[in-house]
Coordinates of C-alpha atoms in Angstrom, one line a residue:
X1326 CA 187.5 143.6 -46.6
X1327 CA 184.8 146.4 -46.2
X1328 CA 185.6 149.4 -44.0
X1329 CA 187.6 148.5 -40.8
X1330 CA 186.7 151.7 -39.2
X1331 CA 182.7 151.3 -40.0
X1332 CA 183.0 148.0 -38.9
X1333 CA 184.5 148.7 -35.1
X1334 CA 182.1 151.8 -34.9
X1335 CA 178.9 149.4 -35.5
X1336 CA 180.3 146.5 -32.8
X1337 CA 181.1 149.2 -30.0
X1338 CA 178.1 150.6 -30.7
X1339 CA 175.9 147.5 -29.7
X1340 CA 175.4 146.0 -33.1
X1341 CA 176.9 142.7 -33.9
X1342 CA 180.1 141.7 -33.6
X1343 CA 180.5 141.3 -37.1
X1344 CA 178.0 143.0 -39.5
X1345 CA 176.1 140.5 -42.0
X1346 CA 177.9 139.6 -44.9
X1347 CA 181.2 141.0 -43.6
X1348 CA 184.2 139.5 -42.5
X1349 CA 187.5 140.6 -40.5
X1350 CA 190.8 139.3 -39.6
X1351 CA 190.8 136.7 -36.5
X1352 CA 193.1 139.8 -34.7
X1353 CA 190.7 142.5 -35.1
X1354 CA 187.5 140.4 -34.4
X1355 CA 189.5 139.6 -30.6
X1356 CA 190.1 143.0 -29.9
X1357 CA 186.6 144.1 -31.0
X1358 CA 185.1 141.6 -28.2
X1359 CA 188.3 142.7 -25.9
X1360 CA 186.7 146.7 -26.5
X1361 CA 182.7 145.4 -26.4
X1362 CA 183.8 143.3 -22.7
X1363 CA 185.8 146.1 -21.2
X1364 CA 183.3 149.0 -22.5
X1365 CA 180.7 146.6 -20.8
X1366 CA 182.5 146.5 -17.7
X1367 CA 182.6 150.4 -17.5
X1368 CA 179.9 150.5 -14.8
X1369 CA 180.0 148.6 -11.4
X1370 CA 177.5 145.5 -11.2
X1371 CA 175.8 146.7 -9.0
X1372 CA 175.3 150.2 -11.2
X1373 CA 174.0 147.9 -14.2
X1374 CA 171.8 146.4 -11.8
X1375 CA 169.6 149.4 -10.9
X1376 CA 170.2 150.6 -14.4
X1377 CA 168.5 147.5 -15.5
X1378 CA 165.8 148.0 -13.3
X1379 CA 165.2 151.3 -13.9
X1380 CA 164.9 150.8 -17.8
X1381 CA 162.7 148.0 -17.0
X1382 CA 160.3 150.3 -15.6
X1383 CA 160.8 153.1 -18.2
X1384 CA 160.3 150.2 -20.6
X1385 CA 156.8 149.5 -19.2
X1386 CA 155.6 153.5 -18.6
X1387 CA 156.5 153.5 -22.3
X1388 CA 154.4 150.9 -23.4
X1389 CA 151.4 151.6 -21.0
X1390 CA 151.0 154.6 -23.1
X1391 CA 152.1 154.0 -26.3
X1392 CA 155.2 155.4 -26.4
X1393 CA 158.8 154.0 -27.9
X1394 CA 161.0 153.8 -25.4
X1395 CA 163.8 153.6 -27.6
X1396 CA 164.9 156.0 -28.8
X1397 CA 163.0 158.0 -26.8
X1398 CA 161.8 161.6 -27.6
X1399 CA 163.5 164.1 -24.8
X1400 CA 159.6 164.8 -24.1
X1401 CA 158.8 161.5 -23.3
X1402 CA 161.6 161.3 -20.8
X1403 CA 160.4 164.3 -18.9
X1404 CA 157.5 163.6 -18.6
X1405 CA 158.5 160.6 -17.4
X1406 CA 160.9 162.4 -14.4
X1407 CA 158.0 164.3 -14.0
X1408 CA 155.5 161.1 -13.1
X1409 CA 158.5 159.4 -11.4
X1410 CA 158.4 163.1 -8.9
X1411 CA 154.5 163.1 -8.6
X1412 CA 155.2 158.8 -7.1
X1413 CA 157.2 161.1 -4.3
X1414 CA 160.4 159.6 -5.5
X1415 CA 163.7 161.1 -4.4
X1416 CA 165.8 163.8 -6.9
X1417 CA 168.9 161.5 -6.5
X1418 CA 166.7 158.3 -7.5
X1419 CA 164.8 160.0 -10.8
X1420 CA 168.8 161.3 -11.5
X1421 CA 169.7 157.4 -11.6
X1422 CA 166.8 156.6 -13.8
X1423 CA 167.6 159.5 -15.9
X1424 CA 171.5 157.9 -16.6
X1425 CA 169.9 154.5 -16.7
X1426 CA 167.7 155.7 -19.9
X1427 CA 170.9 157.5 -21.4
X1428 CA 172.9 154.6 -20.8
X1429 CA 170.8 151.9 -22.3
X1430 CA 170.4 154.6 -25.4
X1431 CA 174.2 154.4 -25.9
X1432 CA 175.0 150.4 -25.4
X1433 CA 172.1 150.3 -28.3
X1434 CA 174.0 152.6 -30.6
X1435 CA 171.1 155.7 -30.0
X1436 CA 171.7 159.5 -28.6
X1437 CA 171.5 159.6 -25.5
X1438 CA 167.7 162.3 -25.2
X1439 CA 169.3 164.2 -23.1
X1440 CA 171.9 165.3 -25.7
X1441 CA 169.2 165.8 -28.5
X1442 CA 166.9 167.8 -26.8
X1443 CA 167.5 171.4 -28.0
X1444 CA 165.2 173.0 -26.0
X1445 CA 166.3 171.5 -22.7
X1446 CA 163.1 170.0 -22.0
X1447 CA 164.7 167.1 -20.0
X1448 CA 167.0 169.4 -18.2
X1449 CA 164.4 172.2 -17.0
X1450 CA 162.2 169.4 -15.9
X1451 CA 165.0 168.2 -13.4
X1452 CA 165.8 171.0 -12.3
X1453 CA 162.6 171.7 -11.5
X1454 CA 161.9 168.7 -9.5
X1455 CA 165.3 169.2 -7.4
X1456 CA 164.1 172.7 -6.8
X1457 CA 160.7 171.6 -5.4
X1458 CA 161.9 168.7 -3.7
X1459 CA 164.9 171.3 -2.1
X1460 CA 161.7 173.4 -0.6
X1461 CA 160.3 170.5 1.0
X1462 CA 160.5 169.2 4.2
X1463 CA 162.7 165.7 4.4
X1464 CA 162.9 163.1 7.1
X1465 CA 165.7 161.1 7.4
X1466 CA 165.8 158.0 8.8
X1467 CA 166.8 157.8 12.3
X1468 CA 170.2 155.7 13.7
X1469 CA 169.3 152.6 15.2
X1470 CA 171.9 152.4 18.3
X1471 CA 173.6 149.4 19.3
X1472 CA 171.3 148.8 22.3
X1473 CA 168.4 148.7 20.6
X1474 CA 169.9 146.8 17.8
X1475 CA 170.8 144.3 20.6
X1476 CA 166.8 144.4 21.5
X1477 CA 165.9 144.1 17.6
X1478 CA 168.6 140.6 17.4
X1479 CA 167.1 139.0 20.5
X1480 CA 163.4 140.2 19.0
X1481 CA 164.4 137.5 15.9
X1482 CA 164.5 134.6 18.2
X1483 CA 164.5 130.9 16.9
X1484 CA 166.6 128.5 14.9
X1485 CA 165.2 129.3 11.8
X1486 CA 167.5 129.3 8.9
X1487 CA 165.9 133.1 8.5
X1488 CA 166.1 134.0 11.9
X1489 CA 169.9 133.1 11.9
X1490 CA 170.7 134.6 8.9
X1491 CA 168.2 138.2 9.9
X1492 CA 170.5 138.5 13.5
X1493 CA 173.6 138.0 11.4
X1494 CA 172.7 141.2 8.9
X1495 CA 171.9 142.8 11.6
X1496 CA 174.9 142.6 13.5
X1497 CA 177.0 142.8 10.4
X1498 CA 175.1 145.6 9.2
X1499 CA 175.9 147.8 12.0
X1500 CA 179.2 146.4 13.0
X1501 CA 181.0 147.4 9.3
X1502 CA 178.8 150.6 9.0
X1503 CA 177.8 148.8 5.5
X1504 CA 175.3 150.6 2.8
X1505 CA 172.3 147.3 2.1
X1506 CA 174.1 147.2 -1.7
X1507 CA 176.9 146.3 -0.2
X1508 CA 175.6 144.0 2.4
X1509 CA 173.6 141.6 -0.6
X1510 CA 176.9 142.0 -2.2
X1511 CA 178.8 140.3 -0.6
X1512 CA 180.6 136.8 -1.6
X1513 CA 181.7 134.2 0.7
X1514 CA 185.5 134.7 -0.3
X1515 CA 185.3 138.7 1.1
X1516 CA 185.3 137.2 4.3
X1517 CA 188.6 136.2 6.3
X1518 CA 188.0 134.7 9.7
X1519 CA 190.9 135.8 12.1
X1520 CA 191.6 135.4 16.0
X1521 CA 190.2 139.0 16.6
X1522 CA 187.0 138.8 14.3
X1523 CA 187.0 138.9 10.8
X1524 CA 188.3 141.1 7.8
X1525 CA 185.8 142.0 5.0
X1526 CA 186.3 142.5 1.4
X1527 CA 183.9 145.6 0.0
X1528 CA 184.8 144.8 -3.7
X1529 CA 182.6 148.0 -4.9
X1530 CA 180.9 151.0 -2.8
X1531 CA 179.6 154.0 -3.5
X1532 CA 183.2 155.3 -3.5
X1533 CA 184.9 152.7 -4.9
X1534 CA 183.4 152.6 -8.5
X1535 CA 186.2 151.0 -9.7
X1536 CA 186.0 148.4 -8.0
X1537 CA 190.2 148.2 -6.0
X1538 CA 188.7 147.2 -3.1
X1539 CA 188.6 148.2 0.5
X1540 CA 189.1 145.9 4.0
X1541 CA 187.2 146.5 6.8
X1542 CA 188.3 145.1 10.2
X1543 CA 184.9 143.8 12.4
X1544 CA 186.2 142.8 15.8
X1545 CA 184.2 139.9 17.3
X1546 CA 182.2 142.0 20.1
X1547 CA 180.6 142.0 23.3
X1548 CA 177.1 143.0 22.9
X1549 CA 175.9 142.3 19.3
X1550 CA 178.6 139.7 19.1
X1551 CA 178.7 140.3 15.0
X1552 CA 181.6 137.2 14.7
X1553 CA 179.5 134.5 16.6
X1554 CA 176.1 135.6 14.7
X1555 CA 178.1 135.3 11.5
X1556 CA 179.5 132.3 12.6
X1557 CA 176.2 130.6 13.2
X1558 CA 175.0 131.7 10.0
X1559 CA 177.7 129.8 8.2
X1560 CA 177.4 126.5 10.3
X1561 CA 173.7 126.9 8.8
X1562 CA 174.6 128.1 5.0
X1563 CA 177.6 126.0 4.3
X1564 CA 181.0 126.6 2.4
X1565 CA 179.8 127.3 -0.8
X1566 CA 180.9 129.7 -2.8
X1567 CA 178.3 132.3 -3.6
X1568 CA 176.7 135.0 -2.1
X1569 CA 177.2 135.7 1.7
X1570 CA 173.5 135.8 2.4
X1571 CA 171.1 133.9 0.6
X1572 CA 167.5 135.1 0.4
X1573 CA 164.5 132.9 1.8
X1574 CA 161.5 132.1 0.3
X1575 CA 157.9 132.8 1.3
X1576 CA 157.6 130.1 3.3
X1577 CA 161.1 130.5 5.0
X1578 CA 163.1 128.0 2.8
X1579 CA 166.7 128.9 2.3
X1580 CA 167.5 129.6 -1.5
X1581 CA 171.0 129.8 -2.8
X1582 CA 170.1 133.9 -4.3
X1583 CA 171.8 137.2 -2.8
X1584 CA 169.1 138.6 -0.9
X1585 CA 167.7 141.9 -2.5
X1586 CA 168.5 145.6 -1.0
X1587 CA 164.7 146.2 -0.3
X1588 CA 164.6 143.3 1.9
X1589 CA 167.1 144.5 3.4
X1590 CA 165.3 147.6 4.5
X1591 CA 162.0 145.6 5.0
X1592 CA 163.9 142.8 7.7
X1593 CA 164.9 146.1 9.9
X1594 CA 161.6 147.5 9.4
X1595 CA 160.5 144.4 10.8
X1596 CA 162.3 144.0 14.4
X1597 CA 162.6 148.2 14.6
X1598 CA 158.3 147.3 14.9
X1599 CA 158.6 144.5 17.3
X1600 CA 161.1 146.4 20.0
X1601 CA 158.8 149.6 19.8
X1602 CA 160.5 151.6 17.4
X1603 CA 158.4 153.2 14.1
X1604 CA 159.5 151.2 11.2
X1605 CA 158.6 154.2 9.0
X1606 CA 161.7 156.3 10.9
X1607 CA 164.5 153.5 10.3
X1608 CA 165.8 151.8 7.2
X1609 CA 168.7 150.0 6.0
X1610 CA 170.5 153.2 6.2
X1611 CA 170.0 153.2 10.3
X1612 CA 172.2 150.6 10.8
X1613 CA 175.2 152.8 9.0
X1614 CA 173.9 155.8 10.7
X1615 CA 174.2 154.2 14.3
X1616 CA 177.6 152.9 13.6
X1617 CA 178.7 156.5 13.3
X1618 CA 176.8 157.7 15.5
X1619 CA 178.5 155.3 18.4
X1620 CA 181.5 156.2 17.3
X1621 CA 181.2 159.8 17.3
X1622 CA 179.9 159.7 21.2
X1623 CA 182.5 157.1 22.1
X1624 CA 184.5 159.8 21.2
X1625 CA 186.5 157.7 18.2
X1626 CA 189.1 159.8 16.0
X1627 CA 187.6 160.6 12.4
X1628 CA 190.6 158.7 10.8
X1629 CA 189.1 155.4 12.6
X1630 CA 186.1 156.0 11.9
X1631 CA 186.4 156.6 8.0
X1632 CA 188.4 153.4 8.1
X1633 CA 185.1 151.5 8.3
X1634 CA 182.8 153.8 6.7
X1635 CA 184.8 154.7 3.7
X1636 CA 183.5 157.9 2.9
X1637 CA 185.6 160.5 1.1
X1638 CA 184.3 163.6 2.4
X1639 CA 185.2 164.4 6.5
X1640 CA 182.4 167.1 6.3
X1641 CA 179.9 163.7 6.6
X1642 CA 181.6 162.3 9.6
X1643 CA 182.2 165.9 11.1
X1644 CA 178.3 166.2 11.4
X1645 CA 177.9 162.9 13.4
X1646 CA 180.7 164.4 15.4
X1647 CA 178.6 167.6 16.1
X1648 CA 175.3 165.8 16.9
X1649 CA 177.0 163.4 19.3
X1650 CA 178.7 166.0 21.0
X1651 CA 175.5 168.6 20.7
X1652 CA 174.8 168.9 24.8
X1653 CA 178.7 168.8 25.9
X1654 CA 179.6 172.1 27.6
X1655 CA 176.6 174.0 26.5
X1656 CA 176.6 177.9 26.2
X1657 CA 173.9 178.1 28.7
X1658 CA 174.9 174.8 30.5
X1659 CA 175.5 176.7 33.4
X1660 CA 172.7 179.3 33.9
X1661 CA 169.4 177.5 32.1

């Protein structure tokens, strides 16, 4: 039999399980396959999807410039990152593209470009991008408060599957302070209807990369009524296992495919425009910000806010509390 160490190295570096012309014992083959499977699950499903999308963009960029995407030259990667910066991409997005390139190289058995870059071309380019973007003023997306969202939900009028779905997406997005990636990743099985409202299981999130799962309580509500909105959608969607929120096609016909995170952002901006809000100033994150802003204004405790938002850093929540109380007991209130 061929050297077992070599076979394992080839198999786990992305090559075929059994190299051509070689045989290995069934037990070792099963164990190698298990290792390959665990390695493939080292990243959350949402991360892998994002990496795949980023990699396809890098491949296309390389092909249109007669460059090899695999293995990529460090200089080519640095130039690609610069092109993303010139296109207005955020430094966090550019960093994710670099991570995607490295991940795909490792999966294929190659050393990541940034690890064979003796002149630090990639690191220096990325540092320059981040320095420039820090110096550039940024405009954060505005929070959508409950009163405005209620108007947006009303604007999603009609009994079409799309309108019913949109009302449920908006109500649940704010009520559970969901990130858009979490919203589109929800499955029907993640939903449990209870007397007080519903329990929502978030299986993967930005702060739970290992997928331990977190449960959020969502009250039935009296204004946005997320429980009612969701029940209306479920009556249209049906009880078939799969994504909680289905995508609709250009004609408004419901499919069995999940919504994309970009479609959630477009949905929010479309209804924001209908009620007189600036669509450019808001996005999918505006629902999450809206929940935290409203909770801070209502005097909710940090632990109770953290239960819903699942943020690990309390400092982020303190920012919402400070903003909500900015004019309360102002130092100049008595004489200005």
